[in-house]
PDB file of C-alpha atoms in Angstrom:
ATOM      1  CA  ARG U  10     -32.038  42.908  57.170  1.00 87.00           C
ATOM      2  CA  LEU U  11     -29.471  45.706  57.277  1.00 91.00           C
ATOM      3  CA  MET U  12     -27.011  43.188  56.593  1.00 93.00           C
ATOM      4  CA  ASP U  13     -28.883  42.351  53.298  1.00 93.00           C
ATOM      5  CA  PHE U  14     -28.113  46.114  52.371  1.00 93.00           C
ATOM      6  CA  PHE U  15     -24.352  45.924  53.191  1.00 93.00           C
ATOM      7  CA  GLU U  16     -23.903  42.771  50.860  1.00 94.00           C
ATOM      8  CA  LYS U  17     -25.724  44.401  48.121  1.00 93.00           C
ATOM      9  CA  ASN U  18     -23.985  47.879  48.677  1.00 92.00           C
ATOM     10  CA  PRO U  19     -20.223  47.034  49.719  1.00 92.00           C
ATOM     11  CA  GLY U  20     -18.387  50.483  50.747  1.00 88.00           C
ATOM     12  CA  VAL U  21     -21.514  52.600  51.658  1.00 87.00           C
ATOM     13  CA  SER U  22     -21.698  53.761  55.207  1.00 86.00           C
ATOM     14  CA  LEU U  23     -25.011  54.256  57.019  1.00 87.00           C
ATOM     15  CA  ARG U  24     -25.307  56.369  60.198  1.00 84.00           C
ATOM     16  CA  ILE U  25     -28.977  55.702  62.264  1.00 85.00           C
ATOM     17  CA  GLU U  26     -29.691  58.892  63.637  1.00 81.00           C
ATOM     18  CA  PRO U  27     -32.986  59.052  65.956  1.00 78.00           C
ATOM     19  CA  VAL U  28     -35.485  61.568  63.974  1.00 79.00           C
ATOM     20  CA  ASN U  29     -38.771  62.387  65.208  1.00 75.00           C
ATOM     21  CA  SER U  30     -39.942  65.587  63.644  1.00 77.00           C
ATOM     22  CA  ILE U  31     -39.268  68.087  60.240  1.00 80.00           C
ATOM     23  CA  ALA U  32     -37.625  70.102  63.165  1.00 79.00           C
ATOM     24  CA  ASP U  33     -34.803  67.838  63.764  1.00 80.00           C
ATOM     25  CA  LEU U  34     -33.873  67.667  59.983  1.00 81.00           C
ATOM     26  CA  LYS U  35     -32.865  71.169  60.165  1.00 80.00           C
ATOM     27  CA  THR U  36     -30.292  70.441  63.298  1.00 81.00           C
ATOM     28  CA  LYS U  37     -28.918  66.904  62.286  1.00 81.00           C
ATOM     29  CA  ASP U  38     -27.006  66.453  59.227  1.00 81.00           C
ATOM     30  CA  VAL U  39     -28.868  63.561  57.434  1.00 84.00           C
ATOM     31  CA  ASP U  40     -29.608  62.933  53.949  1.00 86.00           C
ATOM     32  CA  VAL U  41     -32.960  61.136  54.153  1.00 88.00           C
ATOM     33  CA  ALA U  42     -35.458  60.487  57.300  1.00 88.00           C
ATOM     34  CA  ILE U  43     -38.327  58.077  57.690  1.00 89.00           C
ATOM     35  CA  LEU U  44     -41.189  60.130  59.194  1.00 88.00           C
ATOM     36  CA  TRP U  45     -44.727  59.137  59.977  1.00 86.00           C
ATOM     37  CA  GLY U  46     -47.520  61.585  58.602  1.00 85.00           C
ATOM     38  CA  VAL U  47     -49.355  62.319  55.574  1.00 85.00           C
ATOM     39  CA  GLY U  48     -46.735  63.631  53.274  1.00 84.00           C
ATOM     40  CA  GLU U  49     -47.556  67.360  54.000  1.00 79.00           C
ATOM     41  CA  TRP U  50     -43.719  68.656  54.477  1.00 83.00           C
ATOM     42  CA  LYS U  51     -43.511  71.376  51.744  1.00 84.00           C
ATOM     43  CA  GLU U  52     -39.868  72.520  52.381  1.00 85.00           C
ATOM     44  CA  TYR U  53     -38.339  68.845  51.421  1.00 88.00           C
ATOM     45  CA  GLU U  54     -39.107  66.117  48.932  1.00 88.00           C
ATOM     46  CA  SER U  55     -41.173  63.259  50.232  1.00 90.00           C
ATOM     47  CA  ARG U  56     -42.087  60.040  48.630  1.00 92.00           C
ATOM     48  CA  LEU U  57     -44.586  57.499  50.565  1.00 93.00           C
ATOM     49  CA  LEU U  58     -42.387  54.430  51.610  1.00 94.00           C
ATOM     50  CA  LEU U  59     -45.138  52.420  53.339  1.00 92.00           C
ATOM     51  CA  ARG U  60     -49.073  53.458  53.636  1.00 93.00           C
ATOM     52  CA  LEU U  61     -50.532  52.755  57.117  1.00 92.00           C
ATOM     53  CA  PRO U  62     -54.120  53.960  57.232  1.00 94.00           C
ATOM     54  CA  SER U  63     -54.666  55.535  60.787  1.00 95.00           C
ATOM     55  CA  VAL U  64     -57.601  55.706  63.088  1.00 97.00           C
ATOM     56  CA  PRO U  65     -58.863  57.250  66.400  1.00 98.00           C
ATOM     57  CA  THR U  66     -57.582  55.325  69.216  1.00 98.00           C
ATOM     58  CA  ALA U  67     -58.108  55.742  72.783  1.00 98.00           C
ATOM     59  CA  ASN U  68     -57.874  53.593  76.024  1.00 98.00           C
ATOM     60  CA  ALA U  69     -60.982  51.565  77.153  1.00 98.00           C
ATOM     61  CA  THR U  70     -62.573  54.394  79.500  1.00 98.00           C
ATOM     62  CA  ILE U  71     -62.434  57.244  76.859  1.00 98.00           C
ATOM     63  CA  ALA U  72     -63.800  54.431  74.395  1.00 98.00           C
ATOM     64  CA  LYS U  73     -66.673  53.923  76.473  1.00 98.00           C
ATOM     65  CA  GLU U  74     -67.085  57.955  76.542  1.00 97.00           C
ATOM     66  CA  VAL U  75     -66.811  57.786  72.958  1.00 97.00           C
ATOM     67  CA  ARG U  76     -69.743  55.317  72.432  1.00 97.00           C
ATOM     68  CA  ILE U  77     -71.874  57.605  74.187  1.00 97.00           C
ATOM     69  CA  LEU U  78     -71.046  60.744  72.779  1.00 96.00           C
ATOM     70  CA  GLY U  79     -70.378  59.438  69.227  1.00 96.00           C
ATOM     71  CA  ILE U  80     -67.442  59.903  67.294  1.00 96.00           C
ATOM     72  CA  GLU U  81     -68.103  63.534  65.997  1.00 95.00           C
ATOM     73  CA  ALA U  82     -68.812  64.959  69.425  1.00 95.00           C
ATOM     74  CA  ALA U  83     -66.066  63.124  71.000  1.00 96.00           C
ATOM     75  CA  VAL U  84     -63.254  64.532  68.778  1.00 94.00           C
ATOM     76  CA  LYS U  85     -64.558  68.083  69.998  1.00 94.00           C
ATOM     77  CA  GLN U  86     -64.703  67.411  73.633  1.00 94.00           C
ATOM     78  CA  VAL U  87     -61.797  64.909  74.512  1.00 95.00           C
ATOM     79  CA  PRO U  88     -58.072  66.183  74.025  1.00 95.00           C
ATOM     80  CA  LEU U  89     -56.575  64.922  70.118  1.00 96.00           C
ATOM     81  CA  LEU U  90     -53.101  64.134  70.854  1.00 96.00           C
ATOM     82  CA  GLY U  91     -50.873  65.336  67.702  1.00 92.00           C
ATOM     83  CA  ASP U  92     -47.408  63.850  66.613  1.00 88.00           C
ATOM     84  CA  SER U  93     -44.411  65.643  65.989  1.00 81.00           C
ATOM     85  CA  SER U  94     -46.308  67.529  63.113  1.00 81.00           C
ATOM     86  CA  GLY U  95     -48.816  69.190  65.810  1.00 84.00           C
ATOM     87  CA  ASP U  96     -52.195  68.502  64.573  1.00 89.00           C
ATOM     88  CA  THR U  97     -51.647  68.186  60.785  1.00 89.00           C
ATOM     89  CA  GLY U  98     -52.810  64.501  61.043  1.00 92.00           C
ATOM     90  CA  TRP U  99     -56.002  65.223  62.976  1.00 94.00           C
ATOM     91  CA  ARG U 100     -56.647  67.807  60.411  1.00 94.00           C
ATOM     92  CA  ALA U 101     -56.095  65.530  57.724  1.00 94.00           C
ATOM     93  CA  TRP U 102     -58.411  62.893  59.243  1.00 96.00           C
ATOM     94  CA  HIS U 103     -61.094  65.239  59.712  1.00 96.00           C
ATOM     95  CA  ARG U 104     -60.966  66.421  56.084  1.00 95.00           C
ATOM     96  CA  ALA U 105     -61.071  62.850  55.010  1.00 95.00           C
ATOM     97  CA  VAL U 106     -64.230  61.710  57.048  1.00 96.00           C
ATOM     98  CA  GLY U 107     -66.156  65.190  55.981  1.00 96.00           C
ATOM     99  CA  LEU U 108     -66.102  66.444  59.632  1.00 95.00           C
ATOM    100  CA  PRO U 109     -65.121  70.218  60.352  1.00 94.00           C
ATOM    101  CA  TYR U 110     -61.627  70.468  62.586  1.00 94.00           C
ATOM    102  CA  LEU U 111     -63.083  72.084  65.940  1.00 91.00           C
ATOM    103  CA  PRO U 112     -60.932  70.487  68.574  1.00 87.00           C
ATOM    104  CA  SER U 113     -61.624  70.845  72.340  1.00 82.00           C
ATOM    105  CA  LYS U 114     -59.487  73.349  74.071  1.00 74.00           C
ATOM    106  CA  SER U 115     -56.904  71.164  75.540  1.00 78.00           C
ATOM    107  CA  SER U 116     -54.441  69.576  73.145  1.00 82.00           C
ATOM    108  CA  LEU U 117     -51.219  67.679  73.507  1.00 90.00           C
ATOM    109  CA  THR U 118     -48.465  67.201  71.335  1.00 91.00           C
ATOM    110  CA  ILE U 119     -46.218  64.482  71.758  1.00 92.00           C
ATOM    111  CA  PRO U 120     -43.624  63.963  69.030  1.00 86.00           C
ATOM    112  CA  ASP U 121     -42.091  60.466  70.414  1.00 86.00           C
ATOM    113  CA  SER U 122     -44.448  57.616  69.397  1.00 89.00           C
ATOM    114  CA  ASN U 123     -43.748  55.756  72.041  1.00 92.00           C
ATOM    115  CA  SER U 124     -44.603  58.294  74.618  1.00 95.00           C
ATOM    116  CA  ARG U 125     -47.680  59.157  72.744  1.00 95.00           C
ATOM    117  CA  VAL U 126     -48.777  55.433  72.835  1.00 96.00           C
ATOM    118  CA  GLN U 127     -48.462  55.732  76.937  1.00 98.00           C
ATOM    119  CA  ALA U 128     -50.284  58.629  77.135  1.00 97.00           C
ATOM    120  CA  VAL U 129     -53.133  57.161  75.153  1.00 98.00           C
ATOM    121  CA  ILE U 130     -53.148  53.937  77.613  1.00 98.00           C
ATOM    122  CA  ASP U 131     -52.952  56.594  80.553  1.00 98.00           C
ATOM    123  CA  GLY U 132     -56.221  58.315  79.444  1.00 97.00           C
ATOM    124  CA  GLN U 133     -54.797  61.456  78.308  1.00 96.00           C
ATOM    125  CA  GLY U 134     -56.797  61.810  74.937  1.00 96.00           C
ATOM    126  CA  ILE U 135     -57.126  60.393  71.661  1.00 97.00           C
ATOM    127  CA  ALA U 136     -54.640  59.491  68.879  1.00 96.00           C
ATOM    128  CA  LEU U 137     -54.118  58.462  65.599  1.00 96.00           C
ATOM    129  CA  TRP U 138     -52.697  55.114  65.294  1.00 95.00           C
ATOM    130  CA  ASP U 139     -51.994  52.718  62.537  1.00 93.00           C
ATOM    131  CA  ARG U 140     -51.579  48.892  62.563  1.00 91.00           C
ATOM    132  CA  LEU U 141     -48.185  49.046  64.614  1.00 90.00           C
ATOM    133  CA  VAL U 142     -50.291  49.337  67.850  1.00 95.00           C
ATOM    134  CA  ALA U 143     -51.951  46.108  67.133  1.00 96.00           C
ATOM    135  CA  PRO U 144     -50.429  44.230  70.299  1.00 97.00           C
ATOM    136  CA  GLU U 145     -51.892  46.966  72.162  1.00 97.00           C
ATOM    137  CA  ILE U 146     -55.292  46.637  70.561  1.00 97.00           C
ATOM    138  CA  LYS U 147     -55.215  43.149  70.866  1.00 97.00           C
ATOM    139  CA  SER U 148     -54.554  43.367  74.641  1.00 98.00           C
ATOM    140  CA  GLY U 149     -57.484  45.592  75.277  1.00 97.00           C
ATOM    141  CA  GLN U 150     -54.971  48.305  75.958  1.00 98.00           C
ATOM    142  CA  LEU U 151     -56.235  50.487  72.829  1.00 98.00           C
ATOM    143  CA  VAL U 152     -59.352  50.495  71.288  1.00 98.00           C
ATOM    144  CA  GLU U 153     -60.352  51.841  67.767  1.00 98.00           C
ATOM    145  CA  LEU U 154     -62.877  54.275  68.201  1.00 98.00           C
ATOM    146  CA  THR U 155     -64.103  54.076  64.606  1.00 97.00           C
ATOM    147  CA  ASP U 156     -63.818  52.406  61.223  1.00 95.00           C
ATOM    148  CA  ARG U 157     -63.070  55.800  59.403  1.00 96.00           C
ATOM    149  CA  LYS U 158     -59.627  55.768  58.857  1.00 95.00           C
ATOM    150  CA  LEU U 159     -57.128  58.445  57.214  1.00 94.00           C
ATOM    151  CA  ASP U 160     -55.838  56.597  54.035  1.00 92.00           C
ATOM    152  CA  THR U 161     -53.248  58.794  53.325  1.00 88.00           C
ATOM    153  CA  SER U 162     -50.833  58.363  56.556  1.00 90.00           C
ATOM    154  CA  GLY U 163     -47.718  56.208  56.635  1.00 90.00           C
ATOM    155  CA  TYR U 164     -44.181  56.399  56.577  1.00 90.00           C
ATOM    156  CA  TYR U 165     -42.334  58.662  53.985  1.00 90.00           C
ATOM    157  CA  LEU U 166     -38.975  59.298  52.808  1.00 91.00           C
ATOM    158  CA  VAL U 167     -38.120  62.682  53.518  1.00 90.00           C
ATOM    159  CA  PHE U 168     -35.314  64.222  51.658  1.00 87.00           C
ATOM    160  CA  THR U 169     -33.000  66.739  52.743  1.00 83.00           C
ATOM    161  CA  LYS U 170     -30.443  66.627  50.106  1.00 73.00           C
ATOM    162  CA  ASP U 171     -30.209  65.017  46.442  1.00 72.00           C
ATOM    163  CA  PRO U 172     -32.142  61.909  46.352  1.00 68.00           C
ATOM    164  CA  HIS U 173     -30.471  60.723  43.509  1.00 70.00           C
ATOM    165  CA  ALA U 174     -27.205  60.533  44.828  1.00 78.00           C
ATOM    166  CA  THR U 175     -25.875  57.276  44.133  1.00 81.00           C
ATOM    167  CA  GLN U 176     -25.642  56.171  47.934  1.00 84.00           C
ATOM    168  CA  VAL U 177     -28.977  57.480  48.614  1.00 87.00           C
ATOM    169  CA  GLN U 178     -30.631  55.814  45.961  1.00 89.00           C
ATOM    170  CA  ALA U 179     -29.425  52.591  46.763  1.00 91.00           C
ATOM    171  CA  MET U 180     -30.641  52.984  50.230  1.00 91.00           C
ATOM    172  CA  VAL U 181     -33.922  54.096  48.956  1.00 92.00           C
ATOM    173  CA  ASP U 182     -34.160  51.343  46.453  1.00 93.00           C
ATOM    174  CA  TRP U 183     -33.129  48.895  49.176  1.00 94.00           C
ATOM    175  CA  LEU U 184     -36.093  50.467  51.615  1.00 94.00           C
ATOM    176  CA  PHE U 185     -38.573  50.197  48.817  1.00 92.00           C
ATOM    177  CA  ALA U 186     -37.621  46.422  48.264  1.00 93.00           C
ATOM    178  CA  GLN U 187     -38.287  45.617  51.844  1.00 92.00           C
ATOM    179  CA  THR U 188     -41.685  47.007  51.972  1.00 90.00           C
ATOM    180  CA  ALA U 189     -42.672  44.575  49.179  1.00 85.00           C
ATOM    181  CA  ILE U 190     -41.763  41.606  51.266  1.00 66.00           C
TER     182      ILE U 190
END
């Protein structure tokens, strides 16, 4: 779809730079990033681009253990895998479902989403996922552990510079139009 953007915005140049975390924004020269999270980046302006509620997910072996323990006990005993924000998503999920945040002593932060999916498939713990892992759920590699979702999660535009600069605003407008399709 990028060709559509270029047709509508001749003369605008884009550079796509992989950014997995807010820390990456401090070391890369970007105007705007798209990050998954719950919108809790105090040092930057952010806008929700696409809401994707997330739910605790695990492989089939851990899912059986969760059915025996119950989700409330499982999230205290099984390692919770964090994303680039560490445990921000998990803290938000616990608040959303009315549980105290008392994770196991083991934790694992995996900023790269592909590596985190594989870690969950391999049985390293439980992670929060959205509908982007639907193929893995359909195939049985991953199992949703509860219907108690974190509704504030999704993809956010995070601005490092003036979000109203003409070229930045053109990209922002185009991205929001794409999410409406």
